[in-house]
XYZ file of N, CA, C and O in Angstrom:
816
model
N -71.959 214.386 -173.607
C -71.892 214.494 -175.066
C -70.592 213.814 -175.629
O -70.928 213.228 -176.716
N -69.500 214.157 -175.255
C -68.382 213.725 -175.797
C -68.302 212.304 -175.709
O -67.881 211.423 -176.676
N -68.770 211.632 -174.819
C -68.878 210.100 -174.628
C -69.752 209.548 -175.602
O -69.550 208.685 -176.134
N -70.867 210.278 -175.710
C -71.897 209.805 -176.726
C -71.418 209.904 -178.292
O -71.530 208.818 -178.851
N -70.567 210.873 -178.424
C -69.957 210.785 -179.638
C -68.856 209.828 -179.960
O -68.854 209.231 -180.922
N -68.178 209.581 -179.046
C -67.336 208.535 -179.002
C -67.979 206.979 -179.171
O -67.452 206.295 -180.021
N -68.852 206.865 -178.590
C -69.780 205.602 -178.658
C -70.287 205.351 -180.191
O -70.143 204.466 -180.564
N -70.732 206.718 -180.497
C -71.312 206.639 -182.035
C -70.324 206.357 -182.979
O -70.467 205.547 -184.025
N -68.892 206.828 -182.771
C -67.922 206.667 -183.723
C -67.588 205.296 -183.611
O -67.243 204.670 -184.790
N -67.454 204.616 -182.341
C -67.070 203.264 -182.328
C -68.245 202.402 -182.905
O -67.587 201.338 -183.562
N -69.350 202.714 -182.762
C -70.304 201.877 -183.426
C -70.297 201.950 -185.060
O -70.435 200.979 -185.736
N -69.955 203.132 -185.461
C -69.804 203.323 -186.905
C -68.557 202.436 -187.522
O -68.746 201.923 -188.575
N -67.563 202.555 -186.867
C -66.332 201.870 -187.103
C -66.724 200.288 -187.029
O -66.171 199.615 -188.087
N -67.442 199.931 -185.811
C -67.694 198.383 -185.971
C -68.610 197.957 -187.017
O -68.502 196.951 -187.513
N -69.552 198.923 -187.327
C -70.525 198.338 -188.423
C -69.763 198.397 -189.872
O -69.900 197.386 -190.607
N -68.935 199.330 -189.930
C -68.208 199.347 -191.277
C -67.319 198.184 -191.315
O -67.012 197.491 -192.480
N -66.580 197.922 -190.360
C -65.518 196.760 -190.399
C -66.152 195.464 -190.576
O -65.799 194.620 -191.333
N -67.261 195.308 -189.820
C -68.108 194.005 -189.950
C -68.364 193.770 -191.555
O -68.269 192.682 -192.144
N -68.901 194.922 -192.194
C -69.513 194.752 -193.614
C -68.303 194.505 -194.416
O -68.345 193.620 -195.172
N -67.214 195.088 -194.239
C -66.037 194.938 -195.043
C -65.196 193.660 -194.922
O -64.960 192.826 -195.923
N -65.019 193.399 -193.573
C -64.619 191.828 -193.343
C -65.404 190.842 -193.997
O -64.842 189.809 -194.318
N -66.667 190.899 -193.763
C -67.453 189.976 -194.142
C -67.598 189.798 -195.865
O -67.755 188.769 -196.285
N -67.356 190.909 -196.366
C -67.496 191.150 -197.958
C -65.999 190.761 -198.552
O -66.073 189.929 -199.496
N -65.016 191.180 -197.956
C -63.753 190.872 -198.526
C -62.713 190.089 -197.654
O -61.756 189.628 -198.277
N -63.044 189.984 -196.460
C -62.176 189.006 -195.852
C -61.169 190.032 -194.998
O -60.847 191.066 -195.491
N -60.616 189.504 -193.854
C -59.685 190.379 -193.223
C -58.307 190.699 -193.983
O -58.059 191.751 -194.047
N -57.856 189.856 -194.768
C -56.639 189.993 -195.477
C -56.688 191.074 -196.307
O -55.901 191.973 -196.398
N -57.701 191.099 -197.108
C -57.938 192.010 -198.353
C -58.556 193.572 -197.931
O -58.263 194.575 -198.414
N -59.217 193.482 -196.689
C -59.767 194.677 -196.125
C -58.741 195.724 -195.708
O -57.541 195.153 -195.156
N -58.921 197.094 -195.900
C -57.987 198.000 -195.430
C -58.747 198.936 -194.478
O -59.921 199.141 -194.526
N -57.876 199.642 -193.568
C -58.401 200.453 -192.658
C -58.780 201.777 -193.336
O -59.961 202.340 -192.960
N -58.352 202.004 -194.482
C -58.829 203.349 -195.361
C -60.272 202.944 -195.864
O -61.326 203.749 -195.894
N -60.509 201.664 -196.349
C -62.057 201.371 -196.674
C -62.970 201.361 -195.498
O -63.929 201.789 -195.535
N -62.243 200.851 -194.492
C -63.405 200.810 -193.265
C -63.633 202.434 -192.657
O -64.798 202.787 -192.499
N -62.499 203.248 -192.784
C -62.797 204.637 -192.544
C -63.836 205.278 -193.357
O -64.844 205.947 -193.139
N -63.653 204.961 -194.891
C -64.672 205.470 -195.899
C -65.966 205.115 -195.436
O -67.007 205.846 -195.555
N -66.184 203.802 -195.321
C -67.431 203.349 -195.052
C -68.201 203.833 -193.827
O -69.291 203.994 -193.544
N -67.290 204.007 -192.768
C -67.846 204.555 -191.519
C -67.991 206.165 -191.479
O -68.386 206.821 -190.468
N -67.435 206.679 -192.603
C -67.445 208.277 -192.880
C -66.662 209.169 -191.715
O -67.045 210.051 -191.248
N -65.558 208.472 -191.479
C -64.510 209.172 -190.722
C -63.109 208.997 -191.290
O -63.102 208.156 -192.143
N -62.188 209.772 -190.851
C -60.734 209.511 -191.540
C -60.196 208.320 -190.973
O -60.476 207.801 -189.939
N -59.391 207.856 -191.756
C -58.529 206.544 -191.375
C -57.714 206.793 -190.013
O -57.782 205.971 -189.090
N -57.043 208.011 -190.021
C -56.394 208.372 -188.751
C -57.229 208.278 -187.455
O -56.967 207.851 -186.392
N -58.580 208.688 -187.528
C -59.419 208.562 -186.383
C -59.699 207.232 -185.937
O -60.094 207.076 -184.769
N -59.547 206.247 -186.967
C -59.787 204.790 -186.366
C -58.649 204.460 -185.425
O -58.949 203.827 -184.625
N -57.599 204.945 -185.814
C -56.486 204.659 -184.881
C -56.517 205.349 -183.560
O -55.581 204.883 -182.437
N -57.301 205.953 -183.311
C -57.614 206.730 -181.817
C -58.294 205.584 -181.064
O -58.429 205.809 -179.928
N -59.028 204.751 -181.571
C -59.890 203.583 -181.001
C -59.232 202.161 -181.051
O -59.473 201.467 -180.129
N -58.549 201.960 -182.156
C -57.933 200.647 -182.171
C -56.349 200.983 -182.715
O -56.064 201.632 -183.627
N -55.495 199.919 -182.091
C -54.244 200.182 -182.546
C -53.804 199.713 -183.833
O -53.070 200.455 -184.550
N -54.476 198.679 -184.640
C -54.254 198.286 -185.796
C -55.533 197.720 -186.232
O -56.526 197.287 -185.666
N -55.589 197.031 -187.672
C -56.386 196.214 -188.093
C -56.706 194.957 -187.286
O -57.995 194.525 -187.115
N -55.540 194.299 -186.722
C -55.839 193.220 -185.990
C -56.630 193.375 -184.583
O -57.520 192.771 -184.216
N -56.270 194.326 -184.214
C -56.875 194.924 -182.930
C -58.360 195.155 -183.043
O -59.293 194.855 -182.308
N -58.777 195.751 -184.166
C -60.202 195.934 -184.607
C -60.953 194.772 -184.701
O -61.989 194.424 -184.347
N -60.231 193.864 -185.546
C -60.882 192.548 -185.993
C -61.151 191.767 -184.633
O -62.351 191.186 -184.447
N -60.152 191.707 -183.652
C -60.572 190.880 -182.312
C -61.351 191.535 -181.657
O -61.765 190.999 -180.556
N -61.614 192.770 -181.800
C -62.507 193.451 -180.913
C -63.838 193.150 -181.314
O -64.938 193.082 -180.502
N -64.039 192.819 -182.494
C -65.278 192.335 -183.133
C -65.583 190.834 -182.953
O -66.642 190.429 -182.797
N -64.594 190.049 -182.976
C -64.629 188.597 -182.980
C -64.042 188.410 -181.678
O -62.658 187.678 -181.892
N -64.558 188.443 -180.675
C -64.000 188.273 -179.309
C -63.883 186.589 -179.210
O -64.542 185.791 -179.614
N -62.900 186.298 -178.130
C -62.849 184.858 -177.710
C -64.210 184.330 -177.038
O -64.536 183.209 -177.402
N -64.958 185.219 -176.586
C -66.160 184.998 -175.950
C -67.244 184.623 -177.067
O -68.054 183.620 -176.731
N -67.268 185.422 -177.842
C -68.109 185.083 -179.167
C -67.991 183.707 -179.820
O -68.640 182.989 -179.943
N -66.606 183.458 -180.155
C -66.177 182.208 -180.655
C -66.489 181.131 -179.827
O -67.106 179.998 -180.275
N -66.326 181.291 -178.478
C -66.521 180.075 -177.413
C -68.170 179.827 -177.438
O -68.551 178.664 -177.444
N -68.887 180.852 -177.653
C -70.387 180.593 -177.679
C -70.811 179.895 -178.781
O -71.729 179.028 -178.876
N -70.307 180.383 -179.958
C -70.364 179.614 -181.193
C -70.223 178.231 -181.247
O -71.006 177.237 -181.451
N -69.050 177.766 -180.600
C -68.654 176.459 -180.641
C -69.479 175.785 -179.610
O -69.951 174.373 -179.738
N -69.809 176.281 -178.636
C -70.593 175.633 -177.565
C -72.160 175.289 -178.184
O -72.700 174.138 -177.825
N -72.506 176.289 -178.784
C -73.806 175.962 -179.541
C -73.868 174.818 -180.437
O -74.568 173.922 -180.577
N -72.679 174.705 -181.295
C -72.691 173.769 -182.371
C -72.533 172.373 -181.719
O -73.074 171.349 -181.964
N -71.663 172.256 -180.651
C -71.389 171.149 -179.737
C -72.762 170.515 -179.134
O -73.215 169.388 -179.038
N -73.437 171.486 -178.650
C -74.711 171.252 -177.816
C -75.737 170.535 -178.865
O -76.478 169.673 -178.618
N -75.717 171.275 -180.126
C -76.591 170.797 -181.102
C -76.413 169.247 -181.524
O -77.266 168.495 -181.634
N -75.046 168.959 -181.779
C -74.669 167.694 -182.145
C -74.947 166.671 -181.051
O -75.529 165.683 -181.270
N -74.629 167.044 -179.912
C -74.714 166.262 -178.610
C -76.367 166.014 -178.411
O -76.567 164.879 -177.787
N -77.142 166.820 -178.657
C -78.670 166.698 -178.591
C -79.155 165.349 -179.322
O -80.329 165.092 -179.059
N -78.463 164.947 -180.110
C -78.870 164.005 -181.039
C -78.312 162.520 -180.503
O -78.434 161.496 -181.178
N -77.687 162.508 -179.351
C -77.016 161.348 -178.741
C -78.307 160.347 -178.584
O -79.214 160.544 -178.169
N -78.008 159.050 -179.281
C -78.975 157.980 -179.207
C -79.980 157.834 -180.081
O -81.009 157.185 -180.161
N -79.998 159.095 -181.212
C -81.202 159.147 -182.115
C -80.737 158.596 -183.300
O -79.714 159.150 -183.985
N -81.428 157.802 -183.882
C -81.185 157.063 -185.091
C -81.725 158.023 -186.172
O -81.068 158.051 -187.354
N -82.848 158.295 -186.186
C -83.724 159.124 -187.214
C -84.156 160.384 -186.559
O -85.006 160.278 -185.765
N -83.704 161.479 -187.287
C -84.165 162.942 -186.665
C -85.750 163.076 -186.949
O -86.453 163.663 -186.112
N -86.286 162.295 -188.023
C -87.647 162.524 -188.176
C -88.538 161.929 -186.948
O -89.763 162.071 -186.974
N -88.018 161.097 -186.128
C -88.698 160.443 -185.136
C -88.858 161.472 -183.860
O -89.446 161.107 -182.913
N -88.108 162.353 -183.836
C -87.967 163.443 -182.734
C -89.499 164.116 -182.763
O -90.014 164.736 -183.549
N -89.854 164.115 -181.249
C -90.983 165.000 -181.040
C -90.683 166.567 -181.314
O -89.386 166.897 -181.188
N -91.852 167.252 -181.589
C -91.457 168.732 -181.836
C -90.691 169.322 -180.294
O -90.232 170.498 -180.374
N -90.819 168.663 -178.987
C -90.273 169.295 -177.882
C -89.077 168.766 -177.548
O -88.365 169.051 -176.706
N -88.453 167.913 -178.517
C -87.055 167.257 -178.355
C -85.890 168.435 -178.183
O -86.047 169.424 -178.897
N -85.087 168.113 -177.229
C -83.899 169.305 -177.165
C -83.219 169.751 -178.313
O -82.802 170.740 -178.485
N -83.181 168.779 -179.292
C -82.277 169.131 -180.726
C -83.194 170.199 -181.345
O -82.375 171.167 -181.871
N -84.456 170.364 -181.416
C -85.115 171.621 -181.999
C -85.007 172.773 -181.353
O -84.714 173.799 -181.988
N -84.910 172.846 -179.914
C -84.740 173.872 -179.302
C -83.197 174.460 -179.282
O -83.207 175.604 -179.490
N -82.310 173.623 -179.378
C -80.859 174.098 -179.508
C -80.704 174.453 -180.957
O -79.957 175.409 -181.280
N -81.303 173.980 -181.761
C -81.146 174.151 -183.232
C -81.690 175.486 -183.324
O -81.043 176.500 -184.208
N -82.884 175.941 -182.806
C -83.344 177.399 -182.934
C -82.456 178.430 -182.329
O -82.289 179.438 -182.626
N -81.896 177.858 -181.107
C -80.864 178.912 -180.220
C -79.794 179.106 -181.233
O -79.118 180.309 -181.180
N -79.062 178.163 -181.844
C -78.105 178.237 -182.821
C -78.414 179.186 -184.036
O -77.760 180.064 -184.283
N -79.541 178.973 -184.653
C -80.088 179.572 -185.588
C -80.138 181.124 -185.228
O -79.751 182.051 -185.883
N -80.806 181.494 -184.190
C -80.955 182.861 -183.507
C -79.589 183.459 -183.468
O -79.423 184.825 -183.667
N -78.548 182.762 -182.881
C -77.107 183.364 -182.757
C -76.592 183.693 -184.121
O -76.044 184.650 -184.128
N -76.989 182.798 -185.154
C -76.266 183.199 -186.426
C -77.062 184.253 -187.043
O -76.444 185.172 -187.710
N -78.323 184.485 -186.790
C -79.115 185.507 -187.490
C -78.523 186.877 -186.891
O -78.525 187.919 -187.333
N -78.537 186.786 -185.437
C -78.156 187.959 -184.485
C -76.631 188.403 -184.977
O -76.346 189.583 -184.891
N -75.841 187.505 -185.388
C -74.317 187.812 -185.569
C -74.049 187.279 -186.909
O -72.935 186.671 -187.224
N -74.950 187.497 -187.983
C -74.748 187.010 -189.511
C -73.345 187.280 -190.003
O -72.602 186.385 -190.281
N -72.905 188.600 -189.916
C -71.569 189.036 -190.508
C -70.351 188.124 -189.630
O -69.451 187.900 -190.157
N -70.533 188.323 -188.275
C -69.463 187.767 -187.620
C -69.362 186.184 -187.924
O -68.307 185.684 -188.005
N -70.525 185.551 -188.076
C -70.328 184.043 -188.201
C -69.823 183.878 -189.682
O -68.835 182.982 -189.846
N -69.981 184.786 -190.646
C -69.417 184.584 -192.073
C -67.856 184.777 -191.902
O -67.103 184.099 -192.590
N -67.632 185.891 -191.134
C -66.210 186.356 -191.161
C -65.360 184.983 -190.683
O -64.398 184.506 -190.764
N -65.922 184.544 -189.344
C -65.264 183.429 -188.660
C -65.125 182.171 -189.510
O -64.119 181.642 -189.374
N -66.334 181.888 -190.158
C -66.242 180.536 -190.952
C -65.570 180.796 -192.357
O -65.111 179.715 -192.921
N -65.393 181.814 -192.782
C -64.918 181.993 -194.349
C -64.040 183.062 -194.796
O -63.619 183.194 -195.723
N -64.005 184.062 -193.628
C -63.145 185.351 -193.950
C -62.149 185.807 -193.155
O -61.823 186.850 -192.986
N -61.747 184.757 -192.379
C -60.770 185.151 -191.184
C -59.082 184.672 -191.599
O -58.273 184.538 -190.769
N -58.905 184.448 -192.890
C -57.398 184.191 -193.347
C -56.613 185.387 -193.015
O -57.021 186.638 -193.048
N -55.425 185.143 -192.267
C -54.650 186.123 -191.800
C -54.793 186.378 -190.270
O -54.094 187.366 -189.770
N -55.708 186.004 -189.672
C -55.991 186.111 -188.101
C -55.761 184.792 -187.454
O -55.515 183.635 -188.036
N -55.782 185.012 -186.179
C -55.693 183.614 -185.383
C -56.737 182.671 -185.529
O -56.676 181.609 -184.933
N -57.734 183.151 -186.194
C -58.900 182.235 -186.316
C -58.980 181.654 -187.829
O -59.814 180.872 -188.226
N -57.826 181.729 -188.543
C -57.802 181.360 -189.970
C -57.856 179.832 -190.049
O -58.425 179.426 -191.056
N -57.609 179.098 -188.950
C -57.703 177.558 -189.133
C -59.008 177.103 -188.377
O -59.417 176.008 -188.305
N -59.890 178.131 -187.998
C -61.092 177.668 -187.168
C -62.029 176.823 -187.957
O -62.390 175.792 -187.512
N -62.374 176.902 -189.297
C -63.075 176.314 -190.131
C -62.532 174.742 -190.185
O -63.370 173.623 -190.188
N -61.196 174.644 -190.309
C -60.721 173.469 -190.547
C -60.989 172.523 -189.097
O -60.938 171.385 -189.145
N -60.548 173.276 -187.964
C -60.644 172.753 -186.839
C -62.301 172.264 -186.652
O -62.661 171.277 -185.850
N -63.236 173.161 -186.799
C -64.443 172.926 -186.780
C -64.969 171.607 -187.647
O -65.595 170.795 -187.099
N -64.667 171.442 -188.846
C -64.957 170.397 -189.674
C -64.240 169.168 -188.866
O -64.789 168.135 -188.792
N -63.082 169.204 -188.490
C -62.510 168.024 -187.766
C -63.318 167.313 -186.433
O -63.513 166.476 -186.307
N -63.768 168.653 -185.846
C -64.761 168.263 -184.706
C -65.901 167.609 -185.020
O -66.257 166.713 -184.235
N -66.473 168.213 -186.084
C -67.785 167.647 -186.438
C -67.682 166.071 -186.972
O -68.432 165.331 -186.723
N -66.596 165.975 -187.687
C -66.251 164.684 -188.079
C -66.230 163.695 -187.050
O -66.781 162.512 -186.928
N -65.342 164.062 -186.020
C -65.171 163.286 -184.764
C -66.488 162.982 -183.951
O -66.859 161.805 -183.627
N -67.274 163.934 -183.879
C -68.565 163.942 -183.196
C -69.551 162.910 -184.114
O -70.257 162.100 -183.490
N -69.542 163.111 -185.319
C -70.419 162.198 -186.169
C -70.141 160.625 -186.145
O -70.900 159.885 -185.905
N -68.649 160.638 -186.095
C -68.170 159.215 -185.865
C -68.581 158.531 -184.550
O -69.032 157.539 -184.330
N -68.507 159.379 -183.371
C -68.705 158.964 -182.134
C -70.245 158.644 -182.125
O -70.696 157.703 -181.455
N -71.052 159.321 -182.675
C -72.626 159.481 -182.604
C -72.971 157.901 -183.150
O -73.722 157.299 -182.614
N -72.496 157.657 -184.298
C -72.902 156.459 -185.113
C -72.376 155.074 -184.541
O -72.738 154.077 -184.693
N -71.078 155.360 -183.859
C -70.419 154.269 -183.238
C -71.117 153.925 -181.995
O -71.133 152.655 -181.611
N -71.793 154.872 -181.434
C -72.626 154.530 -180.075
C -73.751 153.857 -180.376
O -74.345 152.977 -179.866
N -74.389 154.180 -181.844
C -75.665 153.469 -182.199
C -75.330 152.109 -182.746
O -76.096 151.149 -182.664
N -74.009 151.966 -183.555
C -73.701 150.692 -184.016
C -72.293 150.507 -183.589
O -71.283 150.743 -184.381
N -72.066 149.640 -182.463
C -70.724 149.582 -181.922
C -69.851 148.711 -182.979
O -68.449 148.710 -183.031
N -70.374 147.988 -183.854
C -69.630 147.257 -184.927
C -69.078 148.077 -186.056
O -68.480 147.684 -186.984
N -69.432 149.351 -186.127
C -69.163 150.074 -187.365
C -67.641 150.360 -187.626
O -66.770 150.351 -186.488
N -67.235 149.940 -188.670
C -65.846 150.011 -189.009
C -65.639 151.410 -189.962
O -66.498 151.725 -190.824
N -64.895 152.279 -189.370
C -64.504 153.582 -190.092
C -63.335 153.388 -190.865
O -62.314 153.338 -190.388
N -63.378 153.433 -192.111
C -62.225 153.313 -193.083
C -61.749 154.759 -193.572
O -62.455 155.859 -193.195
N -60.594 154.813 -193.966
C -59.955 155.838 -194.422
C -60.799 156.565 -195.402
O -60.834 158.025 -195.597
N -61.455 155.890 -196.321
C -62.439 156.622 -197.531
C -63.419 157.204 -196.637
O -64.038 158.290 -197.218
N -64.003 156.553 -195.570
C -65.236 157.165 -195.049
C -64.852 158.455 -194.326
O -65.504 159.464 -194.407
N -63.602 158.449 -193.819
C -63.142 159.770 -193.104
C -62.989 160.733 -194.288
O -63.157 161.969 -193.837
N -62.422 160.420 -195.437
C -62.174 161.199 -196.348
C -63.623 161.980 -196.910
O -63.828 163.268 -196.870
N -64.605 161.165 -196.965
C -65.841 161.520 -197.507
C -66.498 162.390 -196.415
O -67.265 163.527 -196.747
N -66.365 161.909 -195.062
C -67.089 162.832 -194.005
C -66.405 164.291 -193.880
O -66.906 165.233 -193.717
N -65.124 164.174 -194.123
C -64.423 165.419 -194.243
C -64.878 166.464 -195.245
O -65.237 167.568 -194.893
N -65.078 165.856 -196.514
C -65.673 166.781 -197.624
C -67.162 167.096 -197.296
O -67.566 168.157 -197.541
N -67.770 166.073 -196.650
C -69.257 166.470 -196.404
C -69.253 167.713 -195.486
O -70.187 168.569 -195.815
N -68.602 167.622 -194.399
C -68.622 168.669 -193.511
C -67.957 170.025 -194.074
O -68.415 171.218 -193.639
N -66.998 169.906 -194.929
C -66.479 171.090 -195.474
C -67.633 171.700 -196.273
O -67.632 172.992 -196.221
N -68.457 171.089 -197.064
C -69.490 171.541 -197.742
C -70.519 172.045 -196.907
O -71.240 173.126 -197.381
N -70.788 171.564 -195.757
C -71.787 171.976 -194.839
C -71.408 173.318 -194.278
O -72.194 174.236 -194.473
N -70.014 173.493 -193.892
C -69.628 174.857 -193.487
C -69.588 175.821 -194.465
O -70.267 176.908 -194.371
N -69.220 175.315 -195.561
C -69.267 176.364 -196.753
C -70.672 176.803 -197.113
O -70.879 177.753 -197.514
N -71.704 175.818 -197.088
C -73.117 176.337 -197.277
C -73.629 177.181 -196.351
O -74.488 178.017 -196.789
N -73.199 176.945 -195.171
C -73.774 177.866 -194.124
C -73.211 179.535 -194.413
O -73.881 180.293 -194.366
N -72.008 179.564 -194.703
C -71.474 180.867 -194.997
C -72.098 181.496 -196.366
O -72.581 182.509 -196.535
N -72.611 180.388 -197.480
C -73.049 181.114 -198.627
C -74.469 181.392 -198.279
O -74.824 182.538 -198.748
N -75.215 180.656 -197.490
C -76.711 181.022 -197.201
C -76.674 182.482 -196.433
O -77.395 183.521 -196.861
N -75.525 182.542 -195.460
C -75.555 183.818 -194.688
C -75.194 185.124 -195.488
O -75.431 186.170 -195.106
N -74.394 184.804 -196.414
C -73.785 185.724 -197.472
C -74.932 186.074 -198.359
O -75.295 187.383 -198.682
N -75.737 185.235 -199.070
C -76.496 185.295 -200.197
C -77.769 186.095 -199.651
O -78.312 186.920 -200.422
N -78.399 185.499 -198.571
C -79.758 186.046 -198.228
C -79.598 186.953 -197.004
O -78.658 186.915 -196.247
N -80.553 187.753 -196.945
C -80.305 188.987 -195.883
C -81.778 189.143 -195.179
O -81.745 189.464 -194.103
N -82.901 188.525 -195.724
C -84.109 188.448 -194.989
C -84.110 187.155 -194.146
O -83.666 186.172 -194.444
N -84.601 187.515 -192.832
C -84.679 186.396 -191.826
C -85.274 185.100 -192.314
O -84.893 183.887 -192.151
N -86.481 185.314 -192.832
C -87.355 184.198 -193.161
C -86.664 183.324 -194.375
O -86.596 182.162 -194.328
N -85.732 183.982 -195.257
C -85.126 183.338 -196.251
C -83.907 182.492 -195.769
O -83.765 181.491 -196.040
N -83.216 183.102 -194.677
C -82.062 182.574 -194.106
C -82.639 181.259 -193.454
O -82.142 180.089 -193.524
N -83.727 181.402 -192.665
C -84.166 180.272 -191.882
C -84.616 179.029 -192.761
O -84.277 177.863 -192.573
N -85.434 179.446 -193.810
C -85.757 178.372 -194.717
C -84.678 177.774 -195.400
O -84.624 176.365 -195.539
N -83.566 178.473 -195.859
C -82.505 177.909 -196.722
C -81.815 176.765 -195.628
O -81.352 175.820 -196.032
N -81.346 177.539 -194.493
C -80.802 176.487 -193.457
C -81.655 175.358 -192.903
O -80.928 174.262 -192.902
N -82.718 175.576 -192.999
C -83.717 174.402 -192.519
C -83.666 173.405 -193.476
O -83.379 172.167 -193.281
N -83.744 173.683 -194.834
C -83.904 172.893 -196.050
C -82.425 172.090 -196.146
O -82.465 170.924 -196.350
N -81.444 172.778 -195.972
C -80.070 172.161 -196.355
C -79.710 171.457 -195.014
O -79.182 170.224 -195.223
N -80.082 171.646 -193.792
C -79.902 170.825 -192.586
C -80.651 169.438 -192.733
O -80.091 168.436 -192.378
N -81.940 169.531 -193.119
C -82.752 168.265 -193.251
C -81.902 167.405 -194.422
O -81.683 166.044 -194.262
N -81.443 167.875 -195.492
C -80.710 167.139 -196.527
C -79.406 166.627 -195.969
O -78.951 165.445 -196.066
N -78.928 167.412 -195.009
C -77.455 167.032 -194.477
C -77.627 165.791 -193.644
O -76.964 164.760 -193.649
N -78.540 165.951 -192.704
C -78.869 165.094 -191.632
C -79.349 163.736 -192.387
O -78.892 162.647 -191.857
N -80.111 163.708 -193.358
C -80.506 162.650 -193.876
C -79.514 161.872 -194.769
O -79.253 160.686 -194.663
N -78.619 162.853 -195.375
C -77.281 162.247 -195.970
C -76.348 161.411 -195.020
O -75.850 160.338 -195.480
N -76.247 161.995 -193.862
C -75.438 161.438 -192.844
C -76.070 159.880 -192.459
O -75.260 159.086 -192.254
N -77.302 159.916 -192.143
C -77.923 158.778 -191.872
C -77.728 157.542 -193.048
O -77.383 156.449 -192.632
N -77.902 158.066 -194.193
C -77.783 157.280 -195.315
C -76.138 156.773 -195.351
O -75.873 155.588 -195.632
N -75.311 157.699 -195.103
C -73.861 157.427 -195.183
C -73.540 156.275 -194.335
O -72.769 155.410 -194.692
N -74.041 156.406 -193.065
C -73.667 155.283 -192.068
C -74.497 154.072 -192.009
O -74.304 153.326 -191.277
N -75.616 154.204 -192.759
C -76.568 153.212 -192.732
C -76.261 152.052 -193.558
O -76.672 151.030 -193.271
């Protein structure tokens, strides 16, 4: 019974912390707010976690972050050699990995929001910047493979950087604004098609 109560308390703390970190961000969140949301005393949280940083990293583990990055990379790489996404068959790997990434985001909606947009003050505060830089690099490599003569100028790099910043920000906005799975799926699908069409036009 004691272990069951301990597990229930930890689950309550985790649920409250995810909600507050996702809404306010790590820097603005307080342990007192988390305790209130979990309906336990602030002091009781410290029986399970040394401090706010310890609680944060218990929720956003290195394994979670690595899984997210791997899914993003696999989705991009699944388009190797593809000029136009509209030509892909329904069974193409891109569609499968896209659904896998979407399922991951749906199952970890608050964690993804925190990682991409609410992690200032933690070791992941530069994660979004690094993700954007990686996506820009992968996009350039993709289109250079298709068009070896492609010249990438500093203005192109600037625009690509802003394009991917908007993409990452839009993912945070969608996951924050919508709560129904069907709405999230539709919004992400609509925006992804717009984004990919825009990339093709940009390099076309």
